[in-house]
Amino acid sequence: MKHLIAPSVLSADFANLQNDIQMINRSEADWFHVDIMDGVFVPNISFGFPVLKAIQKYAAKPLDVHLMIVNPDRYLSEFKNAGAGNITVHIEACDHLHRTINAIKELGCKAGVALNPHTPVTLLEDILEDIDLVCLMSVNPGFGGQKFIENTYKKIRTLRTMAYGRNDSLLIEIDGGVSTNNAMKLIQAGANVLVAGNAVFSAQDPFLEIFELKNLNPGLMGS
Ligand code: DX5
Ligand code: ZN
C-alpha cells in the first residue's frame, strides 16, 4: 500500500482553523491527526471536545485521534461521537490495554496504541493481532516542532518483523519530527503512516509540502 499522510492539526492556525482544514481537504493528505493533551500525561494542554467537533464539521477525511491523556477509557465514546475514525491510546497510560482496545473496536473505530520513545515495541508481543495501528513516538510527546529521535528506525524494523505473518496490515505510524528529510527512510524501514505538523504548517506552501510527503521522490530526498 502507498503510505498515508496525516497532517497534525496541532500546528495549524487556530484563529483560522477552517482555512487549514479546507487546505487539508483539498490536499493529498489521508487523515487529520488530532492531538489531545491533558496536562497530566504530557506537560501541555491542547484542546478538547468543542474544538474537535468544530474540526469534524469541516473535515472531509478521517480523524486520527491521538490521546495523550490518563484514563482514556472514560472518554472513548465521546471521542467517537466527536468524529474519531481512529482512536490511539498510550500504552503508558493504560492499565488494561486489552480491554481498552476492545472498547475502541466495539465503537467501530480503528484501535491504535502509541509508544513513547523509551517504550520497547516488544511490549506489544501479546496484543499485536488485536490492534490496527501502532503510533511510534519519534519525539517525547507534548509539543510540535521537536527534533526527530534516530532510534525510531530500529523500533520500526523490529515492529515490522514482529508483525510479519501475524498482522501484515498493521499500520505503523511515526509521530514527531517527520519531514521530507527523513520520510523516505521511515517508509523503507517499514512505516506506512507519517504524521507531520511543523513540516507542513511552517512550510511556505503547506499544500505542496503534503504533496511532497505523499509523493516521495528518492532523487530529491535527504537520507
Ligand atoms: C506531539 C504530537 C505530534 C506533533 C507532531 O506530542 O503527538 O502529533 O503534532 O508535530 P511535529 O511534526 O511538529 O513534530
Ligand atoms: Zn500526535
PDB file of N, CA and C in Angstrom, residues 86-187:
ATOM      1  N   ASN A  86     -10.077   6.873  13.988  1.00  0.00           N
ATOM      2  CA  ASN A  86      -9.081   6.064  14.702  1.00  0.00           C
ATOM      3  C   ASN A  86      -8.953   6.652  16.100  1.00  0.00           C
ATOM      4  N   ILE A  87      -8.824   5.780  17.077  1.00  0.00           N
ATOM      5  CA  ILE A  87      -8.507   6.261  18.430  1.00  0.00           C
ATOM      6  C   ILE A  87      -7.235   5.554  18.884  1.00  0.00           C
ATOM      7  N   THR A  88      -6.229   6.361  19.198  1.00  0.00           N
ATOM      8  CA  THR A  88      -4.944   5.819  19.653  1.00  0.00           C
ATOM      9  C   THR A  88      -4.724   6.211  21.104  1.00  0.00           C
ATOM     10  N   VAL A  89      -4.455   5.207  21.928  1.00  0.00           N
ATOM     11  CA  VAL A  89      -4.181   5.450  23.355  1.00  0.00           C
ATOM     12  C   VAL A  89      -2.713   5.126  23.626  1.00  0.00           C
ATOM     13  N   HIS A  90      -2.169   5.711  24.672  1.00  0.00           N
ATOM     14  CA  HIS A  90      -0.778   5.417  25.030  1.00  0.00           C
ATOM     15  C   HIS A  90      -0.699   4.176  25.903  1.00  0.00           C
ATOM     16  N   ILE A  91       0.227   3.296  25.570  1.00  0.00           N
ATOM     17  CA  ILE A  91       0.424   2.081  26.374  1.00  0.00           C
ATOM     18  C   ILE A  91       0.790   2.468  27.803  1.00  0.00           C
ATOM     19  N   GLU A  92       1.499   3.589  27.956  1.00  0.00           N
ATOM     20  CA  GLU A  92       1.951   4.006  29.284  1.00  0.00           C
ATOM     21  C   GLU A  92       0.793   4.525  30.136  1.00  0.00           C
ATOM     22  N   ALA A  93      -0.364   4.793  29.499  1.00  0.00           N
ATOM     23  CA  ALA A  93      -1.497   5.361  30.224  1.00  0.00           C
ATOM     24  C   ALA A  93      -2.598   4.332  30.479  1.00  0.00           C
ATOM     25  N   CYS A  94      -2.365   3.084  30.055  1.00  0.00           N
ATOM     26  CA  CYS A  94      -3.433   2.075  30.146  1.00  0.00           C
ATOM     27  C   CYS A  94      -3.024   0.899  31.032  1.00  0.00           C
ATOM     28  N   ASP A  95      -3.781   0.669  32.092  1.00  0.00           N
ATOM     29  CA  ASP A  95      -3.522  -0.496  32.948  1.00  0.00           C
ATOM     30  C   ASP A  95      -4.084  -1.759  32.313  1.00  0.00           C
ATOM     31  N   HIS A  96      -5.142  -1.603  31.551  1.00  0.00           N
ATOM     32  CA  HIS A  96      -5.820  -2.767  30.966  1.00  0.00           C
ATOM     33  C   HIS A  96      -5.958  -2.535  29.467  1.00  0.00           C
ATOM     34  N   LEU A  97      -4.824  -2.574  28.812  1.00  0.00           N
ATOM     35  CA  LEU A  97      -4.779  -2.197  27.394  1.00  0.00           C
ATOM     36  C   LEU A  97      -5.704  -3.054  26.534  1.00  0.00           C
ATOM     37  N   HIS A  98      -5.750  -4.356  26.816  1.00  0.00           N
ATOM     38  CA  HIS A  98      -6.593  -5.261  26.022  1.00  0.00           C
ATOM     39  C   HIS A  98      -8.065  -4.832  26.102  1.00  0.00           C
ATOM     40  N   ARG A  99      -8.484  -4.467  27.290  1.00  0.00           N
ATOM     41  CA  ARG A  99      -9.870  -4.018  27.480  1.00  0.00           C
ATOM     42  C   ARG A  99     -10.115  -2.708  26.718  1.00  0.00           C
ATOM     43  N   THR A 100      -9.173  -1.806  26.802  1.00  0.00           N
ATOM     44  CA  THR A 100      -9.317  -0.505  26.132  1.00  0.00           C
ATOM     45  C   THR A 100      -9.399  -0.680  24.614  1.00  0.00           C
ATOM     46  N   ILE A 101      -8.511  -1.536  24.086  1.00  0.00           N
ATOM     47  CA  ILE A 101      -8.505  -1.800  22.632  1.00  0.00           C
ATOM     48  C   ILE A 101      -9.854  -2.373  22.186  1.00  0.00           C
ATOM     49  N   ASN A 102     -10.356  -3.327  22.956  1.00  0.00           N
ATOM     50  CA  ASN A 102     -11.647  -3.918  22.596  1.00  0.00           C
ATOM     51  C   ASN A 102     -12.766  -2.884  22.639  1.00  0.00           C
ATOM     52  N   ALA A 103     -12.712  -2.006  23.622  1.00  0.00           N
ATOM     53  CA  ALA A 103     -13.752  -0.965  23.738  1.00  0.00           C
ATOM     54  C   ALA A 103     -13.696  -0.039  22.520  1.00  0.00           C
ATOM     55  N   ILE A 104     -12.509   0.292  22.062  1.00  0.00           N
ATOM     56  CA  ILE A 104     -12.380   1.168  20.879  1.00  0.00           C
ATOM     57  C   ILE A 104     -12.976   0.468  19.656  1.00  0.00           C
ATOM     58  N   LYS A 105     -12.654  -0.824  19.516  1.00  0.00           N
ATOM     59  CA  LYS A 105     -13.148  -1.555  18.332  1.00  0.00           C
ATOM     60  C   LYS A 105     -14.666  -1.740  18.386  1.00  0.00           C
ATOM     61  N   GLU A 106     -15.182  -1.925  19.588  1.00  0.00           N
ATOM     62  CA  GLU A 106     -16.645  -2.062  19.718  1.00  0.00           C
ATOM     63  C   GLU A 106     -17.371  -0.782  19.308  1.00  0.00           C
ATOM     64  N   LEU A 107     -16.699   0.341  19.422  1.00  0.00           N
ATOM     65  CA  LEU A 107     -17.305   1.606  18.983  1.00  0.00           C
ATOM     66  C   LEU A 107     -17.270   1.749  17.467  1.00  0.00           C
ATOM     67  N   GLY A 108     -16.553   0.829  16.805  1.00  0.00           N
ATOM     68  CA  GLY A 108     -16.456   0.893  15.338  1.00  0.00           C
ATOM     69  C   GLY A 108     -15.270   1.716  14.865  1.00  0.00           C
ATOM     70  N   CYS A 109     -14.343   2.021  15.755  1.00  0.00           N
ATOM     71  CA  CYS A 109     -13.150   2.798  15.381  1.00  0.00           C
ATOM     72  C   CYS A 109     -11.971   1.859  15.186  1.00  0.00           C
ATOM     73  N   LYS A 110     -10.975   2.345  14.445  1.00  0.00           N
ATOM     74  CA  LYS A 110      -9.697   1.633  14.377  1.00  0.00           C
ATOM     75  C   LYS A 110      -8.977   1.867  15.701  1.00  0.00           C
ATOM     76  N   ALA A 111      -8.336   0.808  16.211  1.00  0.00           N
ATOM     77  CA  ALA A 111      -7.677   0.911  17.517  1.00  0.00           C
ATOM     78  C   ALA A 111      -6.178   1.032  17.359  1.00  0.00           C
ATOM     79  N   GLY A 112      -5.624   2.081  17.957  1.00  0.00           N
ATOM     80  CA  GLY A 112      -4.184   2.307  17.893  1.00  0.00           C
ATOM     81  C   GLY A 112      -3.560   2.352  19.277  1.00  0.00           C
ATOM     82  N   VAL A 113      -2.280   1.981  19.327  1.00  0.00           N
ATOM     83  CA  VAL A 113      -1.512   2.076  20.577  1.00  0.00           C
ATOM     84  C   VAL A 113      -0.273   2.909  20.291  1.00  0.00           C
ATOM     85  N   ALA A 114      -0.059   3.936  21.107  1.00  0.00           N
ATOM     86  CA  ALA A 114       1.129   4.786  20.950  1.00  0.00           C
ATOM     87  C   ALA A 114       2.175   4.401  21.990  1.00  0.00           C
ATOM     88  N   LEU A 115       3.435   4.472  21.562  1.00  0.00           N
ATOM     89  CA  LEU A 115       4.554   4.150  22.447  1.00  0.00           C
ATOM     90  C   LEU A 115       5.486   5.353  22.540  1.00  0.00           C
ATOM     91  N   ASN A 116       5.822   5.738  23.767  1.00  0.00           N
ATOM     92  CA  ASN A 116       6.815   6.795  23.961  1.00  0.00           C
ATOM     93  C   ASN A 116       8.181   6.317  23.481  1.00  0.00           C
ATOM     94  N   PRO A 117       9.108   7.249  23.264  1.00  0.00           N
ATOM     95  CA  PRO A 117      10.412   6.838  22.723  1.00  0.00           C
ATOM     96  C   PRO A 117      11.145   5.794  23.570  1.00  0.00           C
ATOM     97  N   HIS A 118      10.928   5.787  24.876  1.00  0.00           N
ATOM     98  CA  HIS A 118      11.670   4.839  25.723  1.00  0.00           C
ATOM     99  C   HIS A 118      10.982   3.477  25.834  1.00  0.00           C
ATOM    100  N   THR A 119       9.777   3.348  25.299  1.00  0.00           N
ATOM    101  CA  THR A 119       8.998   2.114  25.500  1.00  0.00           C
ATOM    102  C   THR A 119       9.305   1.109  24.391  1.00  0.00           C
ATOM    103  N   PRO A 120       9.788  -0.090  24.756  1.00  0.00           N
ATOM    104  CA  PRO A 120      10.152  -1.063  23.720  1.00  0.00           C
ATOM    105  C   PRO A 120       8.939  -1.623  22.975  1.00  0.00           C
ATOM    106  N   VAL A 121       9.098  -1.837  21.679  1.00  0.00           N
ATOM    107  CA  VAL A 121       7.991  -2.381  20.882  1.00  0.00           C
ATOM    108  C   VAL A 121       7.657  -3.817  21.277  1.00  0.00           C
ATOM    109  N   THR A 122       8.600  -4.491  21.923  1.00  0.00           N
ATOM    110  CA  THR A 122       8.348  -5.879  22.335  1.00  0.00           C
ATOM    111  C   THR A 122       7.210  -5.969  23.367  1.00  0.00           C
ATOM    112  N   LEU A 123       6.839  -4.847  24.000  1.00  0.00           N
ATOM    113  CA  LEU A 123       5.708  -4.868  24.935  1.00  0.00           C
ATOM    114  C   LEU A 123       4.389  -5.142  24.223  1.00  0.00           C
ATOM    115  N   LEU A 124       4.409  -5.069  22.887  1.00  0.00           N
ATOM    116  CA  LEU A 124       3.178  -5.313  22.117  1.00  0.00           C
ATOM    117  C   LEU A 124       3.024  -6.776  21.719  1.00  0.00           C
ATOM    118  N   GLU A 125       3.993  -7.595  22.099  1.00  0.00           N
ATOM    119  CA  GLU A 125       4.053  -9.001  21.691  1.00  0.00           C
ATOM    120  C   GLU A 125       2.701  -9.731  21.835  1.00  0.00           C
ATOM    121  N   ASP A 126       2.021  -9.536  22.946  1.00  0.00           N
ATOM    122  CA  ASP A 126       0.794 -10.304  23.198  1.00  0.00           C
ATOM    123  C   ASP A 126      -0.493  -9.578  22.831  1.00  0.00           C
ATOM    124  N   ILE A 127      -0.352  -8.481  22.094  1.00  0.00           N
ATOM    125  CA  ILE A 127      -1.576  -7.766  21.686  1.00  0.00           C
ATOM    126  C   ILE A 127      -1.525  -7.390  20.197  1.00  0.00           C
ATOM    127  N   LEU A 128      -0.479  -7.860  19.554  1.00  0.00           N
ATOM    128  CA  LEU A 128      -0.195  -7.469  18.171  1.00  0.00           C
ATOM    129  C   LEU A 128      -1.341  -7.772  17.200  1.00  0.00           C
ATOM    130  N   GLU A 129      -1.983  -8.916  17.374  1.00  0.00           N
ATOM    131  CA  GLU A 129      -3.066  -9.303  16.455  1.00  0.00           C
ATOM    132  C   GLU A 129      -4.330  -8.470  16.684  1.00  0.00           C
ATOM    133  N   ASP A 130      -4.428  -7.823  17.833  1.00  0.00           N
ATOM    134  CA  ASP A 130      -5.673  -7.144  18.201  1.00  0.00           C
ATOM    135  C   ASP A 130      -5.718  -5.683  17.782  1.00  0.00           C
ATOM    136  N   ILE A 131      -4.600  -5.152  17.326  1.00  0.00           N
ATOM    137  CA  ILE A 131      -4.570  -3.709  17.076  1.00  0.00           C
ATOM    138  C   ILE A 131      -4.450  -3.400  15.584  1.00  0.00           C
ATOM    139  N   ASP A 132      -4.972  -2.232  15.221  1.00  0.00           N
ATOM    140  CA  ASP A 132      -4.929  -1.813  13.814  1.00  0.00           C
ATOM    141  C   ASP A 132      -3.707  -0.949  13.533  1.00  0.00           C
ATOM    142  N   LEU A 133      -3.249  -0.237  14.552  1.00  0.00           N
ATOM    143  CA  LEU A 133      -2.216   0.774  14.326  1.00  0.00           C
ATOM    144  C   LEU A 133      -1.304   0.888  15.538  1.00  0.00           C
ATOM    145  N   VAL A 134      -0.024   1.073  15.280  1.00  0.00           N
ATOM    146  CA  VAL A 134       0.924   1.431  16.342  1.00  0.00           C
ATOM    147  C   VAL A 134       1.497   2.787  15.989  1.00  0.00           C
ATOM    148  N   CYS A 135       1.409   3.700  16.936  1.00  0.00           N
ATOM    149  CA  CYS A 135       1.985   5.030  16.743  1.00  0.00           C
ATOM    150  C   CYS A 135       3.311   5.078  17.512  1.00  0.00           C
ATOM    151  N   LEU A 136       4.400   5.099  16.763  1.00  0.00           N
ATOM    152  CA  LEU A 136       5.708   5.203  17.416  1.00  0.00           C
ATOM    153  C   LEU A 136       6.048   6.675  17.564  1.00  0.00           C
ATOM    154  N   MET A 137       6.161   7.104  18.813  1.00  0.00           N
ATOM    155  CA  MET A 137       6.541   8.499  19.050  1.00  0.00           C
ATOM    156  C   MET A 137       8.025   8.655  18.754  1.00  0.00           C
ATOM    157  N   SER A 138       8.320   9.567  17.852  1.00  0.00           N
ATOM    158  CA  SER A 138       9.717   9.817  17.500  1.00  0.00           C
ATOM    159  C   SER A 138      10.205  11.127  18.115  1.00  0.00           C
ATOM    160  N   VAL A 139       9.406  11.658  19.038  1.00  0.00           N
ATOM    161  CA  VAL A 139       9.806  12.732  19.956  1.00  0.00           C
ATOM    162  C   VAL A 139       9.094  12.409  21.270  1.00  0.00           C
ATOM    163  N   ASN A 140       9.487  13.056  22.356  1.00  0.00           N
ATOM    164  CA  ASN A 140       8.704  12.910  23.584  1.00  0.00           C
ATOM    165  C   ASN A 140       7.424  13.706  23.420  1.00  0.00           C
ATOM    166  N   PRO A 141       6.264  13.058  23.664  1.00  0.00           N
ATOM    167  CA  PRO A 141       5.000  13.711  23.331  1.00  0.00           C
ATOM    168  C   PRO A 141       4.757  14.966  24.165  1.00  0.00           C
ATOM    169  N   GLY A 142       4.020  15.890  23.581  1.00  0.00           N
ATOM    170  CA  GLY A 142       3.649  17.099  24.305  1.00  0.00           C
ATOM    171  C   GLY A 142       3.740  18.356  23.452  1.00  0.00           C
ATOM    172  N   PHE A 143       4.633  18.346  22.472  1.00  0.00           N
ATOM    173  CA  PHE A 143       4.856  19.563  21.698  1.00  0.00           C
ATOM    174  C   PHE A 143       5.157  19.241  20.240  1.00  0.00           C
ATOM    175  N   GLY A 144       4.754  20.139  19.368  1.00  0.00           N
ATOM    176  CA  GLY A 144       5.151  20.039  17.966  1.00  0.00           C
ATOM    177  C   GLY A 144       6.535  20.633  17.785  1.00  0.00           C
ATOM    178  N   GLY A 145       7.116  20.405  16.628  1.00  0.00           N
ATOM    179  CA  GLY A 145       8.365  21.076  16.264  1.00  0.00           C
ATOM    180  C   GLY A 145       9.613  20.590  16.965  1.00  0.00           C
ATOM    181  N   GLN A 146       9.606  19.365  17.510  1.00  0.00           N
ATOM    182  CA  GLN A 146      10.801  18.857  18.186  1.00  0.00           C
ATOM    183  C   GLN A 146      11.661  18.035  17.215  1.00  0.00           C
ATOM    184  N   LYS A 147      12.873  17.720  17.703  1.00  0.00           N
ATOM    185  CA  LYS A 147      13.844  17.014  16.869  1.00  0.00           C
ATOM    186  C   LYS A 147      13.555  15.510  16.858  1.00  0.00           C
ATOM    187  N   PHE A 148      13.578  14.932  15.696  1.00  0.00           N
ATOM    188  CA  PHE A 148      13.353  13.500  15.484  1.00  0.00           C
ATOM    189  C   PHE A 148      14.410  12.660  16.225  1.00  0.00           C
ATOM    190  N   ILE A 149      13.956  11.600  16.895  1.00  0.00           N
ATOM    191  CA  ILE A 149      14.870  10.699  17.624  1.00  0.00           C
ATOM    192  C   ILE A 149      15.251   9.525  16.710  1.00  0.00           C
ATOM    193  N   GLU A 150      16.543   9.381  16.446  1.00  0.00           N
ATOM    194  CA  GLU A 150      17.036   8.438  15.427  1.00  0.00           C
ATOM    195  C   GLU A 150      16.772   6.964  15.759  1.00  0.00           C
ATOM    196  N   ASN A 151      16.691   6.654  17.051  1.00  0.00           N
ATOM    197  CA  ASN A 151      16.448   5.253  17.456  1.00  0.00           C
ATOM    198  C   ASN A 151      15.120   4.707  16.908  1.00  0.00           C
ATOM    199  N   THR A 152      14.271   5.612  16.417  1.00  0.00           N
ATOM    200  CA  THR A 152      12.958   5.199  15.893  1.00  0.00           C
ATOM    201  C   THR A 152      13.089   4.199  14.745  1.00  0.00           C
ATOM    202  N   TYR A 153      14.116   4.361  13.894  1.00  0.00           N
ATOM    203  CA  TYR A 153      14.266   3.441  12.750  1.00  0.00           C
ATOM    204  C   TYR A 153      14.363   2.000  13.224  1.00  0.00           C
ATOM    205  N   LYS A 154      15.147   1.790  14.274  1.00  0.00           N
ATOM    206  CA  LYS A 154      15.331   0.434  14.815  1.00  0.00           C
ATOM    207  C   LYS A 154      13.987  -0.107  15.310  1.00  0.00           C
ATOM    208  N   LYS A 155      13.217   0.757  15.977  1.00  0.00           N
ATOM    209  CA  LYS A 155      11.918   0.303  16.501  1.00  0.00           C
ATOM    210  C   LYS A 155      10.971  -0.077  15.361  1.00  0.00           C
ATOM    211  N   ILE A 156      11.002   0.695  14.288  1.00  0.00           N
ATOM    212  CA  ILE A 156      10.122   0.387  13.143  1.00  0.00           C
ATOM    213  C   ILE A 156      10.491  -0.992  12.591  1.00  0.00           C
ATOM    214  N   ARG A 157      11.778  -1.220  12.385  1.00  0.00           N
ATOM    215  CA  ARG A 157      12.210  -2.502  11.791  1.00  0.00           C
ATOM    216  C   ARG A 157      11.840  -3.676  12.694  1.00  0.00           C
ATOM    217  N   THR A 158      12.052  -3.515  13.998  1.00  0.00           N
ATOM    218  CA  THR A 158      11.718  -4.604  14.931  1.00  0.00           C
ATOM    219  C   THR A 158      10.219  -4.887  14.901  1.00  0.00           C
ATOM    220  N   LEU A 159       9.422  -3.825  14.922  1.00  0.00           N
ATOM    221  CA  LEU A 159       7.966  -3.993  14.956  1.00  0.00           C
ATOM    222  C   LEU A 159       7.464  -4.622  13.653  1.00  0.00           C
ATOM    223  N   ARG A 160       7.998  -4.177  12.517  1.00  0.00           N
ATOM    224  CA  ARG A 160       7.551  -4.735  11.238  1.00  0.00           C
ATOM    225  C   ARG A 160       7.883  -6.225  11.183  1.00  0.00           C
ATOM    226  N   THR A 161       9.030  -6.599  11.704  1.00  0.00           N
ATOM    227  CA  THR A 161       9.419  -8.012  11.727  1.00  0.00           C
ATOM    228  C   THR A 161       8.484  -8.801  12.653  1.00  0.00           C
ATOM    229  N   MET A 162       8.187  -8.226  13.809  1.00  0.00           N
ATOM    230  CA  MET A 162       7.257  -8.894  14.742  1.00  0.00           C
ATOM    231  C   MET A 162       5.894  -9.127  14.098  1.00  0.00           C
ATOM    232  N   ALA A 163       5.442  -8.145  13.304  1.00  0.00           N
ATOM    233  CA  ALA A 163       4.087  -8.208  12.737  1.00  0.00           C
ATOM    234  C   ALA A 163       4.001  -9.123  11.521  1.00  0.00           C
ATOM    235  N   TYR A 164       5.143  -9.456  10.946  1.00  0.00           N
ATOM    236  CA  TYR A 164       5.171 -10.253   9.717  1.00  0.00           C
ATOM    237  C   TYR A 164       4.470 -11.596   9.923  1.00  0.00           C
ATOM    238  N   GLY A 165       3.451 -11.869   9.112  1.00  0.00           N
ATOM    239  CA  GLY A 165       2.716 -13.123   9.212  1.00  0.00           C
ATOM    240  C   GLY A 165       1.697 -13.168  10.346  1.00  0.00           C
ATOM    241  N   ARG A 166       1.696 -12.155  11.184  1.00  0.00           N
ATOM    242  CA  ARG A 166       0.753 -12.116  12.307  1.00  0.00           C
ATOM    243  C   ARG A 166      -0.267 -11.003  12.150  1.00  0.00           C
ATOM    244  N   ASN A 167       0.200  -9.884  11.628  1.00  0.00           N
ATOM    245  CA  ASN A 167      -0.687  -8.743  11.390  1.00  0.00           C
ATOM    246  C   ASN A 167      -0.063  -7.927  10.259  1.00  0.00           C
ATOM    247  N   ASP A 168      -0.181  -8.496   9.053  1.00  0.00           N
ATOM    248  CA  ASP A 168       0.512  -7.888   7.915  1.00  0.00           C
ATOM    249  C   ASP A 168      -0.064  -6.532   7.525  1.00  0.00           C
ATOM    250  N   SER A 169      -1.311  -6.277   7.918  1.00  0.00           N
ATOM    251  CA  SER A 169      -1.888  -4.976   7.562  1.00  0.00           C
ATOM    252  C   SER A 169      -1.672  -3.929   8.656  1.00  0.00           C
ATOM    253  N   LEU A 170      -0.855  -4.266   9.652  1.00  0.00           N
ATOM    254  CA  LEU A 170      -0.612  -3.324  10.751  1.00  0.00           C
ATOM    255  C   LEU A 170      -0.123  -1.982  10.209  1.00  0.00           C
ATOM    256  N   LEU A 171      -0.764  -0.923  10.679  1.00  0.00           N
ATOM    257  CA  LEU A 171      -0.319   0.424  10.313  1.00  0.00           C
ATOM    258  C   LEU A 171       0.739   0.863  11.324  1.00  0.00           C
ATOM    259  N   ILE A 172       1.896   1.241  10.837  1.00  0.00           N
ATOM    260  CA  ILE A 172       2.945   1.770  11.716  1.00  0.00           C
ATOM    261  C   ILE A 172       3.074   3.259  11.414  1.00  0.00           C
ATOM    262  N   GLU A 173       2.661   4.035  12.402  1.00  0.00           N
ATOM    263  CA  GLU A 173       2.599   5.498  12.242  1.00  0.00           C
ATOM    264  C   GLU A 173       3.754   6.135  13.005  1.00  0.00           C
ATOM    265  N   ILE A 174       4.388   7.117  12.380  1.00  0.00           N
ATOM    266  CA  ILE A 174       5.508   7.805  13.022  1.00  0.00           C
ATOM    267  C   ILE A 174       5.074   9.232  13.332  1.00  0.00           C
ATOM    268  N   ASP A 175       5.277   9.621  14.571  1.00  0.00           N
ATOM    269  CA  ASP A 175       4.759  10.899  15.046  1.00  0.00           C
ATOM    270  C   ASP A 175       5.856  11.700  15.747  1.00  0.00           C
ATOM    271  N   GLY A 176       6.276  12.775  15.099  1.00  0.00           N
ATOM    272  CA  GLY A 176       7.244  13.689  15.708  1.00  0.00           C
ATOM    273  C   GLY A 176       8.478  13.891  14.846  1.00  0.00           C
ATOM    274  N   GLY A 177       8.704  15.115  14.438  1.00  0.00           N
ATOM    275  CA  GLY A 177       9.928  15.450  13.689  1.00  0.00           C
ATOM    276  C   GLY A 177      10.000  14.846  12.302  1.00  0.00           C
ATOM    277  N   VAL A 178       8.841  14.508  11.729  1.00  0.00           N
ATOM    278  CA  VAL A 178       8.839  13.926  10.375  1.00  0.00           C
ATOM    279  C   VAL A 178       8.873  15.057   9.341  1.00  0.00           C
ATOM    280  N   SER A 179       9.681  14.880   8.317  1.00  0.00           N
ATOM    281  CA  SER A 179       9.771  15.874   7.231  1.00  0.00           C
ATOM    282  C   SER A 179      10.201  15.146   5.961  1.00  0.00           C
ATOM    283  N   THR A 180      10.342  15.894   4.870  1.00  0.00           N
ATOM    284  CA  THR A 180      10.802  15.256   3.631  1.00  0.00           C
ATOM    285  C   THR A 180      12.246  14.764   3.778  1.00  0.00           C
ATOM    286  N   ASN A 181      12.957  15.220   4.807  1.00  0.00           N
ATOM    287  CA  ASN A 181      14.344  14.752   5.001  1.00  0.00           C
ATOM    288  C   ASN A 181      14.434  13.314   5.491  1.00  0.00           C
ATOM    289  N   ASN A 182      13.431  12.876   6.252  1.00  0.00           N
ATOM    290  CA  ASN A 182      13.522  11.508   6.787  1.00  0.00           C
ATOM    291  C   ASN A 182      12.371  10.599   6.326  1.00  0.00           C
ATOM    292  N   ALA A 183      11.415  11.142   5.592  1.00  0.00           N
ATOM    293  CA  ALA A 183      10.217  10.371   5.245  1.00  0.00           C
ATOM    294  C   ALA A 183      10.543   9.090   4.474  1.00  0.00           C
ATOM    295  N   MET A 184      11.394   9.206   3.489  1.00  0.00           N
ATOM    296  CA  MET A 184      11.727   8.036   2.664  1.00  0.00           C
ATOM    297  C   MET A 184      12.363   6.937   3.502  1.00  0.00           C
ATOM    298  N   LYS A 185      13.278   7.331   4.364  1.00  0.00           N
ATOM    299  CA  LYS A 185      13.968   6.351   5.207  1.00  0.00           C
ATOM    300  C   LYS A 185      12.984   5.666   6.181  1.00  0.00           C
ATOM    301  N   LEU A 186      12.000   6.421   6.645  1.00  0.00           N
ATOM    302  CA  LEU A 186      10.991   5.850   7.546  1.00  0.00           C
ATOM    303  C   LEU A 186      10.144   4.817   6.811  1.00  0.00           C
ATOM    304  N   ILE A 187       9.757   5.137   5.580  1.00  0.00           N
ATOM    305  CA  ILE A 187       8.948   4.209   4.779  1.00  0.00           C
ATOM    306  C   ILE A 187       9.772   2.949   4.492  1.00  0.00           C
TER     307      ILE A 187
END
